[in-house]
Amino acid sequence: NAPRCVYMAEASAPPSAAEEAKQSGTAAFKAGRFDDAVAHFTTAIESDPQSHVLFSNRSAAYAKLEQYKASLLDANQCIKLAPTWAKGHSRRGAAYVGLRNWRQAIVAYEEGLTHEPDSAVMKEALVSIQLKLSGAAAEQMQQQRGPPPGVPAVPAAAGGDLSPLTLLLTLVYFVPLLGAARRDLCYRGALWAAAATCLLSLSRSWPLSMATLKDARLWKCDDMQRLPLLLLLSLFPPLPFILVPPAAYALHHSLSRAHARSLLAKLPAAVRERALWVLGEEGTHTTLAFAAISDLMVGLTAPFLAVSHGLRIVPPLLLHLKYVAKSHTTSWYMQTAVDTVRLKLDSLFHHRRCPAPVSAAYVRCAGLAASAARLLAA
């Protein structure tokens, strides 16, 4: 009878702390109290950090709270603990759907279906995503958030007379034909020429009156936003990518003026065709997108630039970050650039091979960056 007594004693033993917290979390989840569910599942994980089920449950609770990055981290940890458990891959797919990273969501669901081929949930989710990326749904998404119709305006277009000078000085800066000693002077000259272009564009686009100075639209236009930034940057050491946007605009303006004067007709056919493409709708979109991604790259490298150049470079970097943050609220090109970079970084730092502490640090840094951007744009 001794073995039976032992069995009965084990059967009547109270549930562990992890199990109690898990039951409380499940009850809270079913009741729609997802904050409480996260708290209970967190307590359970502290008692049993090797339970893949607990990470899966907390991932689901985070998804209900629309905290998709946290949900993704828990899904990744679940998969790390139980690579062949299909539900972990399903949780990862759901988190990527919340992040609107459709491609990675497809990869996650397809991986899950290799472990549970009959899962109706993952099959339906996969079909839903594929519909989003094809046919009418994709067309509708493009219409909802696509580039501005027609040929968009390039900044400082009205002051493009100085664009050839901006382009020439930028070229001499990147290819130091006059020697290293004059390289910095060319950098500053290019910034001054770009600033003069903005100023000339403003003078031709706005009447010179006190009413103009009181017009809020003047202070919000791109030329006015860039003008103090370009002047301030000219007082500090050269920064990578800074000259790329004004050079891109200058190239477009220069080609536009050459075309207006019938100068492009004298170029070889292949060169003329390429120049006309730049001036067309697709080429103009590409110019503006290239300028936006270059401005964003300066913002992303700002911490490293501050370390390498010292505190003296902080003021222009802050002004540039403010310009990028404001552009993100109004420019489709900057919004697209930010979304593209964010999705690339998400796929890198939320990869299943990425260590959990690194992923967690990335989530915290991304949250801080988003908060800072909102503050700067205010």
Short mmCIF file of C-alpha atoms in Angstrom, two decimals:
data_model
loop_
_atom_site.label_atom_id
_atom_site.label_comp_id
_atom_site.label_asym_id
_atom_site.label_seq_id
_atom_site.Cartn_x
_atom_site.Cartn_y
_atom_site.Cartn_z
CA ASN A 1 0.00 0.00 0.00
CA ALA A 2 2.96 2.35 0.48
CA PRO A 3 3.30 3.23 -3.20
CA ARG A 4 -0.42 4.03 -3.36
CA CYS A 5 -0.13 6.33 -0.36
CA VAL A 6 2.70 8.15 -2.04
CA TYR A 7 0.61 8.49 -5.22
CA MET A 8 -2.36 9.85 -3.30
CA ALA A 9 -0.14 12.32 -1.48
CA GLU A 10 1.29 13.55 -4.79
CA ALA A 11 -2.15 13.82 -6.35
CA SER A 12 -3.48 15.93 -3.54
CA ALA A 13 -0.45 18.26 -3.43
CA PRO A 14 -1.33 21.93 -3.97
CA PRO A 15 -0.47 23.48 -7.34
CA SER A 16 2.88 25.24 -7.68
CA ALA A 17 3.21 29.03 -7.61
CA ALA A 18 3.76 29.04 -11.39
CA GLU A 19 0.63 26.98 -11.97
CA GLU A 20 -1.46 29.22 -9.70
CA ALA A 21 -0.25 32.34 -11.49
CA LYS A 22 -0.88 30.68 -14.85
CA GLN A 23 -4.46 29.83 -13.87
CA SER A 24 -5.04 33.38 -12.67
CA GLY A 25 -3.59 34.74 -15.93
CA THR A 26 -5.80 32.47 -18.02
CA ALA A 27 -8.89 33.55 -16.07
CA ALA A 28 -7.96 37.23 -16.49
CA PHE A 29 -7.36 36.71 -20.22
CA LYS A 30 -10.76 35.09 -20.72
CA ALA A 31 -12.37 37.95 -18.78
CA GLY A 32 -10.72 40.51 -21.08
CA ARG A 33 -8.44 41.89 -18.34
CA PHE A 34 -5.30 41.67 -20.44
CA ASP A 35 -3.13 43.90 -18.21
CA ASP A 36 -3.83 41.58 -15.29
CA ALA A 37 -3.17 38.58 -17.52
CA VAL A 38 0.28 39.95 -18.42
CA ALA A 39 1.04 40.52 -14.72
CA HIS A 40 -0.01 36.99 -13.73
CA PHE A 41 1.88 35.36 -16.61
CA THR A 42 4.96 37.41 -15.70
CA THR A 43 4.76 36.09 -12.13
CA ALA A 44 4.44 32.55 -13.47
CA ILE A 45 7.46 33.03 -15.77
CA GLU A 46 9.54 34.24 -12.82
CA SER A 47 8.77 30.95 -11.09
CA ASP A 48 9.16 28.80 -14.20
CA PRO A 49 11.29 30.59 -16.84
CA GLN A 50 11.66 27.41 -18.93
CA SER A 51 7.94 27.07 -19.71
CA HIS A 52 7.33 27.81 -23.37
CA VAL A 53 3.56 27.79 -22.74
CA LEU A 54 3.83 30.72 -20.33
CA PHE A 55 5.73 32.83 -22.87
CA SER A 56 3.11 31.90 -25.49
CA ASN A 57 0.29 32.97 -23.17
CA ARG A 58 1.93 36.28 -22.32
CA SER A 59 2.62 36.89 -26.03
CA ALA A 60 -1.11 36.51 -26.69
CA ALA A 61 -1.95 38.93 -23.86
CA TYR A 62 0.52 41.51 -25.17
CA ALA A 63 -1.02 41.18 -28.64
CA LYS A 64 -4.46 41.91 -27.20
CA LEU A 65 -2.99 45.07 -25.68
CA GLU A 66 -1.52 45.93 -29.12
CA GLN A 67 1.98 45.82 -27.66
CA TYR A 68 3.20 43.86 -30.62
CA LYS A 69 6.93 44.26 -30.09
CA ALA A 70 6.66 42.78 -26.58
CA SER A 71 4.42 40.08 -28.02
CA LEU A 72 7.07 39.26 -30.62
CA LEU A 73 9.81 38.99 -28.00
CA ASP A 74 7.77 36.48 -26.00
CA ALA A 75 6.95 34.52 -29.16
CA ASN A 76 10.65 34.38 -30.00
CA GLN A 77 11.47 33.11 -26.50
CA CYS A 78 8.70 30.52 -26.77
CA ILE A 79 10.17 29.25 -30.04
CA LYS A 80 13.63 29.22 -28.52
CA LEU A 81 12.38 26.95 -25.72
CA ALA A 82 10.22 24.75 -28.00
CA PRO A 83 11.28 25.11 -31.67
CA THR A 84 8.84 22.45 -32.96
CA TRP A 85 5.78 23.70 -31.07
CA ALA A 86 3.53 25.18 -33.75
CA LYS A 87 1.69 27.64 -31.53
CA GLY A 88 4.91 29.57 -30.84
CA HIS A 89 5.28 30.22 -34.57
CA SER A 90 1.61 31.20 -34.71
CA ARG A 91 2.22 33.76 -31.93
CA ARG A 92 5.19 35.14 -33.85
CA GLY A 93 3.07 35.44 -36.99
CA ALA A 94 0.32 37.28 -35.09
CA ALA A 95 2.88 39.72 -33.64
CA TYR A 96 4.31 40.44 -37.09
CA VAL A 97 0.79 41.03 -38.40
CA GLY A 98 0.32 43.61 -35.64
CA LEU A 99 3.60 45.24 -36.70
CA ARG A 100 2.38 45.16 -40.33
CA ASN A 101 5.46 43.19 -41.33
CA TRP A 102 3.57 40.95 -43.72
CA ARG A 103 6.55 39.12 -45.20
CA GLN A 104 7.90 38.01 -41.84
CA ALA A 105 4.38 37.01 -40.75
CA ILE A 106 4.13 34.72 -43.78
CA VAL A 107 7.49 33.14 -42.92
CA ALA A 108 6.34 32.56 -39.32
CA TYR A 109 3.02 30.97 -40.29
CA GLU A 110 4.61 28.79 -42.97
CA GLU A 111 7.16 27.57 -40.41
CA GLY A 112 4.32 26.81 -37.98
CA LEU A 113 2.46 24.81 -40.62
CA THR A 114 5.49 22.57 -41.11
CA HIS A 115 5.00 21.46 -37.49
CA GLU A 116 1.18 21.39 -37.54
CA PRO A 117 -0.01 21.11 -41.15
CA ASP A 118 -3.71 20.92 -40.20
CA SER A 119 -3.83 24.17 -38.18
CA ALA A 120 -6.90 26.02 -39.45
CA VAL A 121 -5.91 29.19 -37.56
CA MET A 122 -2.54 29.52 -39.29
CA LYS A 123 -3.96 28.60 -42.69
CA GLU A 124 -6.64 31.28 -42.43
CA ALA A 125 -4.10 33.86 -41.24
CA LEU A 126 -1.78 32.99 -44.12
CA VAL A 127 -4.55 33.36 -46.70
CA SER A 128 -5.59 36.69 -45.17
CA ILE A 129 -2.05 38.09 -45.45
CA GLN A 130 -1.59 36.84 -48.99
CA LEU A 131 -4.80 38.61 -49.98
CA LYS A 132 -3.44 41.82 -48.50
CA LEU A 133 -0.35 41.53 -50.66
CA SER A 134 -2.06 40.69 -53.94
CA GLY A 135 -4.84 41.78 -56.22
CA ALA A 136 -7.39 44.40 -55.23
CA ALA A 137 -6.33 44.53 -51.60
CA ALA A 138 -2.78 45.52 -52.51
CA GLU A 139 -4.14 48.12 -54.93
CA GLN A 140 -6.36 49.54 -52.21
CA MET A 141 -3.44 49.69 -49.74
CA GLN A 142 -1.37 51.56 -52.33
CA GLN A 143 -4.19 54.05 -52.87
CA GLN A 144 -4.63 54.58 -49.15
CA ARG A 145 -0.98 55.32 -48.67
CA GLY A 146 0.86 56.02 -51.87
CA PRO A 147 3.05 58.79 -53.24
CA PRO A 148 1.42 62.11 -54.11
CA PRO A 149 -0.30 61.95 -57.54
CA GLY A 150 1.41 63.51 -60.52
CA VAL A 151 4.88 65.04 -60.56
CA PRO A 152 5.55 66.42 -57.04
CA ALA A 153 7.33 69.69 -56.39
CA VAL A 154 11.02 69.53 -55.44
CA PRO A 155 12.01 71.84 -52.54
CA ALA A 156 13.49 75.25 -53.43
CA ALA A 157 12.40 74.87 -57.07
CA ALA A 158 11.78 78.62 -57.42
CA GLY A 159 15.37 79.40 -56.47
CA GLY A 160 17.08 76.84 -58.65
CA ASP A 161 19.36 79.38 -60.38
CA LEU A 162 22.11 78.57 -57.88
CA SER A 163 21.65 74.80 -58.17
CA PRO A 164 24.60 74.25 -60.57
CA LEU A 165 26.89 75.91 -58.02
CA THR A 166 25.57 73.67 -55.22
CA LEU A 167 26.08 70.63 -57.42
CA LEU A 168 29.62 71.64 -58.44
CA LEU A 169 30.79 72.37 -54.88
CA THR A 170 29.29 69.08 -53.65
CA LEU A 171 31.10 67.19 -56.41
CA VAL A 172 34.42 68.87 -55.57
CA TYR A 173 33.87 68.05 -51.88
CA PHE A 174 33.26 64.35 -52.50
CA VAL A 175 35.98 64.17 -55.16
CA PRO A 176 38.67 66.49 -53.70
CA LEU A 177 39.95 67.85 -57.00
CA LEU A 178 41.29 71.00 -55.30
CA GLY A 179 43.08 69.12 -52.53
CA ALA A 180 42.18 68.27 -48.96
CA ALA A 181 42.91 71.80 -47.73
CA ARG A 182 40.05 73.28 -49.78
CA ARG A 183 37.69 70.35 -49.20
CA ASP A 184 36.05 71.83 -46.08
CA LEU A 185 35.64 75.15 -47.87
CA CYS A 186 33.76 73.39 -50.67
CA TYR A 187 31.55 71.69 -48.06
CA ARG A 188 30.63 75.04 -46.50
CA GLY A 189 30.23 76.63 -49.92
CA ALA A 190 27.77 73.93 -50.97
CA LEU A 191 25.73 74.50 -47.80
CA TRP A 192 25.77 78.29 -48.34
CA ALA A 193 24.69 77.85 -51.97
CA ALA A 194 21.87 75.51 -50.90
CA ALA A 195 20.80 78.02 -48.22
CA ALA A 196 20.86 80.84 -50.79
CA THR A 197 18.70 78.67 -53.06
CA CYS A 198 16.14 78.27 -50.26
CA LEU A 199 16.21 82.00 -49.55
CA LEU A 200 15.79 82.88 -53.23
CA SER A 201 12.93 80.42 -53.52
CA LEU A 202 11.20 81.96 -50.50
CA SER A 203 11.59 85.50 -51.86
CA ARG A 204 10.03 84.46 -55.16
CA SER A 205 7.24 82.40 -53.63
CA TRP A 206 6.14 84.76 -50.84
CA PRO A 207 5.42 88.51 -50.99
CA LEU A 208 7.75 90.70 -48.94
CA SER A 209 5.38 92.02 -46.29
CA MET A 210 4.67 91.89 -42.57
CA ALA A 211 1.61 89.77 -43.30
CA THR A 212 3.89 87.11 -44.79
CA LEU A 213 5.98 86.97 -41.61
CA LYS A 214 2.80 86.39 -39.61
CA ASP A 215 1.62 83.60 -41.92
CA ALA A 216 2.07 80.22 -40.18
CA ARG A 217 2.38 78.47 -43.55
CA LEU A 218 5.64 80.31 -44.24
CA TRP A 219 7.31 78.89 -41.14
CA LYS A 220 6.06 75.39 -41.89
CA CYS A 221 7.19 75.19 -45.52
CA ASP A 222 10.20 73.01 -46.34
CA ASP A 223 12.40 75.88 -47.59
CA MET A 224 12.01 77.79 -44.32
CA GLN A 225 12.66 74.63 -42.30
CA ARG A 226 15.88 73.87 -44.19
CA LEU A 227 17.29 77.41 -44.34
CA PRO A 228 18.45 77.78 -40.68
CA LEU A 229 19.57 74.14 -40.66
CA LEU A 230 21.87 74.63 -43.66
CA LEU A 231 23.34 77.84 -42.25
CA LEU A 232 23.98 76.29 -38.84
CA LEU A 233 25.56 73.17 -40.34
CA SER A 234 28.03 75.33 -42.28
CA LEU A 235 29.54 76.46 -38.95
CA PHE A 236 30.49 72.93 -37.87
CA PRO A 237 32.74 70.12 -39.14
CA PRO A 238 31.47 68.17 -42.18
CA LEU A 239 28.91 65.43 -41.52
CA PRO A 240 28.23 62.38 -43.72
CA PHE A 241 25.08 62.43 -45.91
CA ILE A 242 24.31 66.08 -45.09
CA LEU A 243 25.09 67.29 -48.61
CA VAL A 244 23.18 64.47 -50.33
CA PRO A 245 19.64 65.97 -50.13
CA PRO A 246 20.61 69.47 -51.37
CA ALA A 247 22.75 67.87 -54.09
CA ALA A 248 19.83 65.67 -55.19
CA TYR A 249 17.54 68.70 -55.35
CA ALA A 250 20.23 70.71 -57.16
CA LEU A 251 20.64 68.00 -59.81
CA HIS A 252 16.90 67.98 -60.44
CA HIS A 253 16.74 71.80 -60.65
CA SER A 254 19.77 71.95 -62.96
CA LEU A 255 18.31 69.38 -65.34
CA SER A 256 14.94 71.17 -65.27
CA ARG A 257 16.53 74.48 -66.28
CA ALA A 258 18.63 72.82 -68.95
CA HIS A 259 15.50 71.21 -70.35
CA ALA A 260 13.64 74.54 -70.33
CA ARG A 261 16.46 76.08 -72.38
CA SER A 262 16.51 73.12 -74.81
CA LEU A 263 20.04 72.23 -73.71
CA LEU A 264 19.20 68.57 -73.13
CA ALA A 265 18.61 68.13 -76.85
CA LYS A 266 22.36 68.58 -77.41
CA LEU A 267 23.24 65.65 -75.16
CA PRO A 268 23.79 62.08 -76.42
CA ALA A 269 20.56 60.12 -76.72
CA ALA A 270 21.29 57.76 -73.80
CA VAL A 271 22.19 60.64 -71.45
CA ARG A 272 19.21 62.71 -72.62
CA GLU A 273 16.85 59.79 -72.00
CA ARG A 274 18.16 59.32 -68.47
CA ALA A 275 17.91 63.07 -67.75
CA LEU A 276 14.30 63.16 -68.95
CA TRP A 277 13.52 60.17 -66.71
CA VAL A 278 14.86 62.10 -63.71
CA LEU A 279 12.53 64.99 -64.57
CA GLY A 280 9.54 62.67 -65.03
CA GLU A 281 7.13 61.47 -62.35
CA GLU A 282 9.06 58.34 -61.38
CA GLY A 283 12.42 60.13 -61.38
CA THR A 284 11.09 62.98 -59.24
CA HIS A 285 9.62 60.50 -56.74
CA THR A 286 13.00 58.74 -56.64
CA THR A 287 14.83 62.05 -56.06
CA LEU A 288 12.59 62.96 -53.11
CA ALA A 289 12.77 59.45 -51.65
CA PHE A 290 16.58 59.43 -51.94
CA ALA A 291 16.79 62.80 -50.17
CA ALA A 292 14.46 61.59 -47.40
CA ILE A 293 16.44 58.42 -46.71
CA SER A 294 19.67 60.48 -46.64
CA ASP A 295 18.19 62.90 -44.08
CA LEU A 296 17.04 59.92 -42.03
CA MET A 297 20.51 58.33 -42.13
CA VAL A 298 21.97 61.49 -40.59
CA GLY A 299 19.40 61.22 -37.80
CA LEU A 300 20.12 57.54 -37.20
CA THR A 301 23.86 58.14 -36.98
CA ALA A 302 23.45 61.21 -34.73
CA PRO A 303 24.59 59.43 -31.51
CA PHE A 304 27.74 58.14 -33.21
CA LEU A 305 28.43 61.55 -34.76
CA ALA A 306 28.07 63.19 -31.35
CA VAL A 307 30.61 60.74 -29.91
CA SER A 308 33.09 61.16 -32.78
CA HIS A 309 32.81 64.98 -33.08
CA GLY A 310 32.16 65.85 -29.46
CA LEU A 311 29.51 68.04 -27.82
CA ARG A 312 30.12 70.92 -30.25
CA ILE A 313 28.19 69.03 -32.94
CA VAL A 314 25.10 68.48 -30.77
CA PRO A 315 23.22 71.77 -31.63
CA PRO A 316 23.09 71.19 -35.42
CA LEU A 317 22.29 67.50 -34.87
CA LEU A 318 19.35 68.42 -32.64
CA LEU A 319 18.10 70.90 -35.22
CA HIS A 320 18.43 68.26 -37.93
CA LEU A 321 16.58 65.69 -35.81
CA LYS A 322 13.82 68.23 -35.29
CA TYR A 323 13.63 68.76 -39.07
CA VAL A 324 13.40 64.99 -39.66
CA ALA A 325 10.71 64.60 -36.97
CA LYS A 326 8.62 67.41 -38.47
CA SER A 327 9.10 66.00 -41.97
CA HIS A 328 7.79 62.66 -40.75
CA THR A 329 4.46 64.30 -39.88
CA THR A 330 3.99 65.88 -43.32
CA SER A 331 6.14 64.10 -45.92
CA TRP A 332 5.07 60.78 -47.44
CA TYR A 333 8.68 60.19 -48.48
CA MET A 334 10.02 60.55 -44.94
CA GLN A 335 7.21 58.37 -43.57
CA THR A 336 8.05 55.68 -46.11
CA ALA A 337 11.78 55.94 -45.33
CA VAL A 338 11.13 55.56 -41.59
CA ASP A 339 8.77 52.61 -42.12
CA THR A 340 11.26 50.87 -44.40
CA VAL A 341 14.15 51.25 -41.96
CA ARG A 342 11.97 50.24 -38.99
CA LEU A 343 10.80 47.05 -40.67
CA LYS A 344 14.36 46.13 -41.64
CA LEU A 345 15.55 46.66 -38.07
CA ASP A 346 12.55 44.77 -36.67
CA SER A 347 13.30 41.76 -38.83
CA LEU A 348 16.95 41.88 -37.76
CA PHE A 349 16.52 42.33 -34.01
CA HIS A 350 13.41 40.15 -33.72
CA HIS A 351 15.00 37.29 -35.63
CA ARG A 352 14.79 33.95 -33.87
CA ARG A 353 18.59 33.78 -33.73
CA CYS A 354 18.88 37.20 -32.10
CA PRO A 355 19.53 36.89 -28.33
CA ALA A 356 16.57 37.95 -26.19
CA PRO A 357 18.53 40.65 -24.26
CA VAL A 358 19.55 42.26 -27.56
CA SER A 359 15.95 42.20 -28.79
CA ALA A 360 14.74 43.69 -25.52
CA ALA A 361 17.36 46.46 -25.71
CA TYR A 362 16.27 47.22 -29.28
CA VAL A 363 12.62 47.50 -28.20
CA ARG A 364 13.58 49.94 -25.44
CA CYS A 365 15.74 52.02 -27.80
CA ALA A 366 12.99 52.08 -30.44
CA GLY A 367 10.49 53.24 -27.82
CA LEU A 368 12.81 56.01 -26.66
CA ALA A 369 13.43 57.10 -30.26
CA ALA A 370 9.68 57.26 -30.96
CA SER A 371 9.10 59.33 -27.81
CA ALA A 372 11.94 61.69 -28.72
CA ALA A 373 10.56 62.09 -32.27
CA ARG A 374 7.14 63.03 -30.94
CA LEU A 375 8.72 65.55 -28.59
CA LEU A 376 10.82 67.13 -31.35
CA ALA A 377 7.88 67.28 -33.77
CA ALA A 378 5.66 69.05 -31.23
#
